[in-house]
């Protein structure tokens, strides 16, 4: 079966490569990431991963993998920061607190579709303003939900505990994907 990863994320591509499976990357532009307001915030990533799949035409013997990751703090979503001020605001909000990172994943073939979510709790120490400033100026986390990458400097110095999948926080719960692919018949 030909596997297609529908993601431009270098982190997702790196993580899927780590499973030693062959895949190609195909990305459609302009996919809206809207969701019904009646969904609980934890259901949003899985919903959006299914919505992303609808933009693709799947051929026989193809499996499409779509994903969406959301950082949730106190029941509210932290998306990708618009600019440095927004990144500062997010990192200050995460400082000294535990938040959830939820990734929704959808497998789609012509015959079937299967979705699942993985949630990880991440706790940050109280971050000093100079640490936040250093991270933003050196790492420019504007393409990352919650304004941080756990695999970067801020994760090294700031994350005090993690309950769940580290790779999920990076954007793709590869251990679960491996098991689900086996169940899916790949």
PDB file of N, CA and C in Angstrom, residues 43-54 64-68 103-108 113-117:
ATOM      1  N   UNK A  43     -11.935  17.405  21.117  1.00  0.00           N
ATOM      2  CA  UNK A  43     -12.372  16.692  19.914  1.00  0.00           C
ATOM      3  C   UNK A  43     -11.952  17.401  18.630  1.00  0.00           C
ATOM      4  N   UNK A  44     -11.526  18.641  18.731  1.00  0.00           N
ATOM      5  CA  UNK A  44     -11.221  19.451  17.552  1.00  0.00           C
ATOM      6  C   UNK A  44     -10.106  18.865  16.683  1.00  0.00           C
ATOM      7  N   UNK A  45      -8.958  18.446  17.241  1.00  0.00           N
ATOM      8  CA  UNK A  45      -7.893  17.931  16.364  1.00  0.00           C
ATOM      9  C   UNK A  45      -8.329  16.729  15.520  1.00  0.00           C
ATOM     10  N   UNK A  46      -9.068  15.812  16.112  1.00  0.00           N
ATOM     11  CA  UNK A  46      -9.534  14.652  15.353  1.00  0.00           C
ATOM     12  C   UNK A  46     -10.517  15.087  14.257  1.00  0.00           C
ATOM     13  N   UNK A  47     -11.419  16.002  14.587  1.00  0.00           N
ATOM     14  CA  UNK A  47     -12.369  16.520  13.603  1.00  0.00           C
ATOM     15  C   UNK A  47     -11.625  17.168  12.431  1.00  0.00           C
ATOM     16  N   UNK A  48     -10.652  18.029  12.753  1.00  0.00           N
ATOM     17  CA  UNK A  48      -9.909  18.720  11.695  1.00  0.00           C
ATOM     18  C   UNK A  48      -9.092  17.732  10.866  1.00  0.00           C
ATOM     19  N   UNK A  49      -8.543  16.701  11.496  1.00  0.00           N
ATOM     20  CA  UNK A  49      -7.794  15.699  10.719  1.00  0.00           C
ATOM     21  C   UNK A  49      -8.711  15.006   9.708  1.00  0.00           C
ATOM     22  N   UNK A  50      -9.973  14.765  10.084  1.00  0.00           N
ATOM     23  CA  UNK A  50     -10.931  14.175   9.131  1.00  0.00           C
ATOM     24  C   UNK A  50     -11.279  15.166   8.028  1.00  0.00           C
ATOM     25  N   UNK A  51     -11.449  16.428   8.399  1.00  0.00           N
ATOM     26  CA  UNK A  51     -11.758  17.452   7.400  1.00  0.00           C
ATOM     27  C   UNK A  51     -10.626  17.604   6.379  1.00  0.00           C
ATOM     28  N   UNK A  52      -9.387  17.555   6.848  1.00  0.00           N
ATOM     29  CA  UNK A  52      -8.244  17.643   5.937  1.00  0.00           C
ATOM     30  C   UNK A  52      -8.292  16.510   4.909  1.00  0.00           C
ATOM     31  N   UNK A  53      -8.716  15.335   5.346  1.00  0.00           N
ATOM     32  CA  UNK A  53      -8.755  14.171   4.450  1.00  0.00           C
ATOM     33  C   UNK A  53      -9.731  14.355   3.297  1.00  0.00           C
ATOM     34  N   UNK A  54     -10.793  15.141   3.512  1.00  0.00           N
ATOM     35  CA  UNK A  54     -11.795  15.320   2.458  1.00  0.00           C
ATOM     36  C   UNK A  54     -11.251  16.078   1.242  1.00  0.00           C
ATOM     37  N   UNK A  64      -4.007   7.533   3.127  1.00  0.00           N
ATOM     38  CA  UNK A  64      -3.711   8.923   3.450  1.00  0.00           C
ATOM     39  C   UNK A  64      -3.677   9.083   4.964  1.00  0.00           C
ATOM     40  N   UNK A  65      -2.636   9.759   5.474  1.00  0.00           N
ATOM     41  CA  UNK A  65      -2.544  10.088   6.895  1.00  0.00           C
ATOM     42  C   UNK A  65      -2.638  11.599   7.036  1.00  0.00           C
ATOM     43  N   UNK A  66      -3.665  12.061   7.754  1.00  0.00           N
ATOM     44  CA  UNK A  66      -3.801  13.480   8.065  1.00  0.00           C
ATOM     45  C   UNK A  66      -3.767  13.634   9.586  1.00  0.00           C
ATOM     46  N   UNK A  67      -3.307  14.792  10.043  1.00  0.00           N
ATOM     47  CA  UNK A  67      -3.188  15.010  11.489  1.00  0.00           C
ATOM     48  C   UNK A  67      -3.369  16.484  11.819  1.00  0.00           C
ATOM     49  N   UNK A  68      -3.737  16.732  13.048  1.00  0.00           N
ATOM     50  CA  UNK A  68      -3.837  18.091  13.556  1.00  0.00           C
ATOM     51  C   UNK A  68      -3.497  18.060  15.042  1.00  0.00           C
ATOM     52  N   UNK A 103      -3.339  15.422  19.650  1.00  0.00           N
ATOM     53  CA  UNK A 103      -3.176  15.234  18.211  1.00  0.00           C
ATOM     54  C   UNK A 103      -4.252  14.278  17.731  1.00  0.00           C
ATOM     55  N   UNK A 104      -4.985  14.724  16.730  1.00  0.00           N
ATOM     56  CA  UNK A 104      -5.954  13.877  16.060  1.00  0.00           C
ATOM     57  C   UNK A 104      -5.347  13.366  14.779  1.00  0.00           C
ATOM     58  N   UNK A 105      -5.524  12.090  14.494  1.00  0.00           N
ATOM     59  CA  UNK A 105      -4.965  11.461  13.300  1.00  0.00           C
ATOM     60  C   UNK A 105      -6.081  10.724  12.574  1.00  0.00           C
ATOM     61  N   UNK A 106      -6.090  10.811  11.246  1.00  0.00           N
ATOM     62  CA  UNK A 106      -7.060  10.078  10.441  1.00  0.00           C
ATOM     63  C   UNK A 106      -6.342   9.297   9.356  1.00  0.00           C
ATOM     64  N   UNK A 107      -6.693   8.023   9.244  1.00  0.00           N
ATOM     65  CA  UNK A 107      -6.249   7.158   8.146  1.00  0.00           C
ATOM     66  C   UNK A 107      -7.420   7.056   7.177  1.00  0.00           C
ATOM     67  N   UNK A 108      -7.158   7.301   5.904  1.00  0.00           N
ATOM     68  CA  UNK A 108      -8.219   7.226   4.900  1.00  0.00           C
ATOM     69  C   UNK A 108      -7.765   6.397   3.715  1.00  0.00           C
ATOM     70  N   UNK A 113     -12.304   4.743   6.665  1.00  0.00           N
ATOM     71  CA  UNK A 113     -11.632   5.838   7.356  1.00  0.00           C
ATOM     72  C   UNK A 113     -11.626   5.508   8.850  1.00  0.00           C
ATOM     73  N   UNK A 114     -10.498   5.821   9.491  1.00  0.00           N
ATOM     74  CA  UNK A 114     -10.345   5.548  10.918  1.00  0.00           C
ATOM     75  C   UNK A 114      -9.625   6.732  11.557  1.00  0.00           C
ATOM     76  N   UNK A 115     -10.201   7.244  12.649  1.00  0.00           N
ATOM     77  CA  UNK A 115      -9.599   8.388  13.348  1.00  0.00           C
ATOM     78  C   UNK A 115      -9.381   8.052  14.817  1.00  0.00           C
ATOM     79  N   UNK A 116      -8.391   8.704  15.395  1.00  0.00           N
ATOM     80  CA  UNK A 116      -8.121   8.563  16.829  1.00  0.00           C
ATOM     81  C   UNK A 116      -7.390   9.808  17.316  1.00  0.00           C
ATOM     82  N   UNK A 117      -7.379   9.982  18.628  1.00  0.00           N
ATOM     83  CA  UNK A 117      -6.674  11.109  19.252  1.00  0.00           C
ATOM     84  C   UNK A 117      -5.761  10.592  20.344  1.00  0.00           C
TER      85      UNK A 117
END
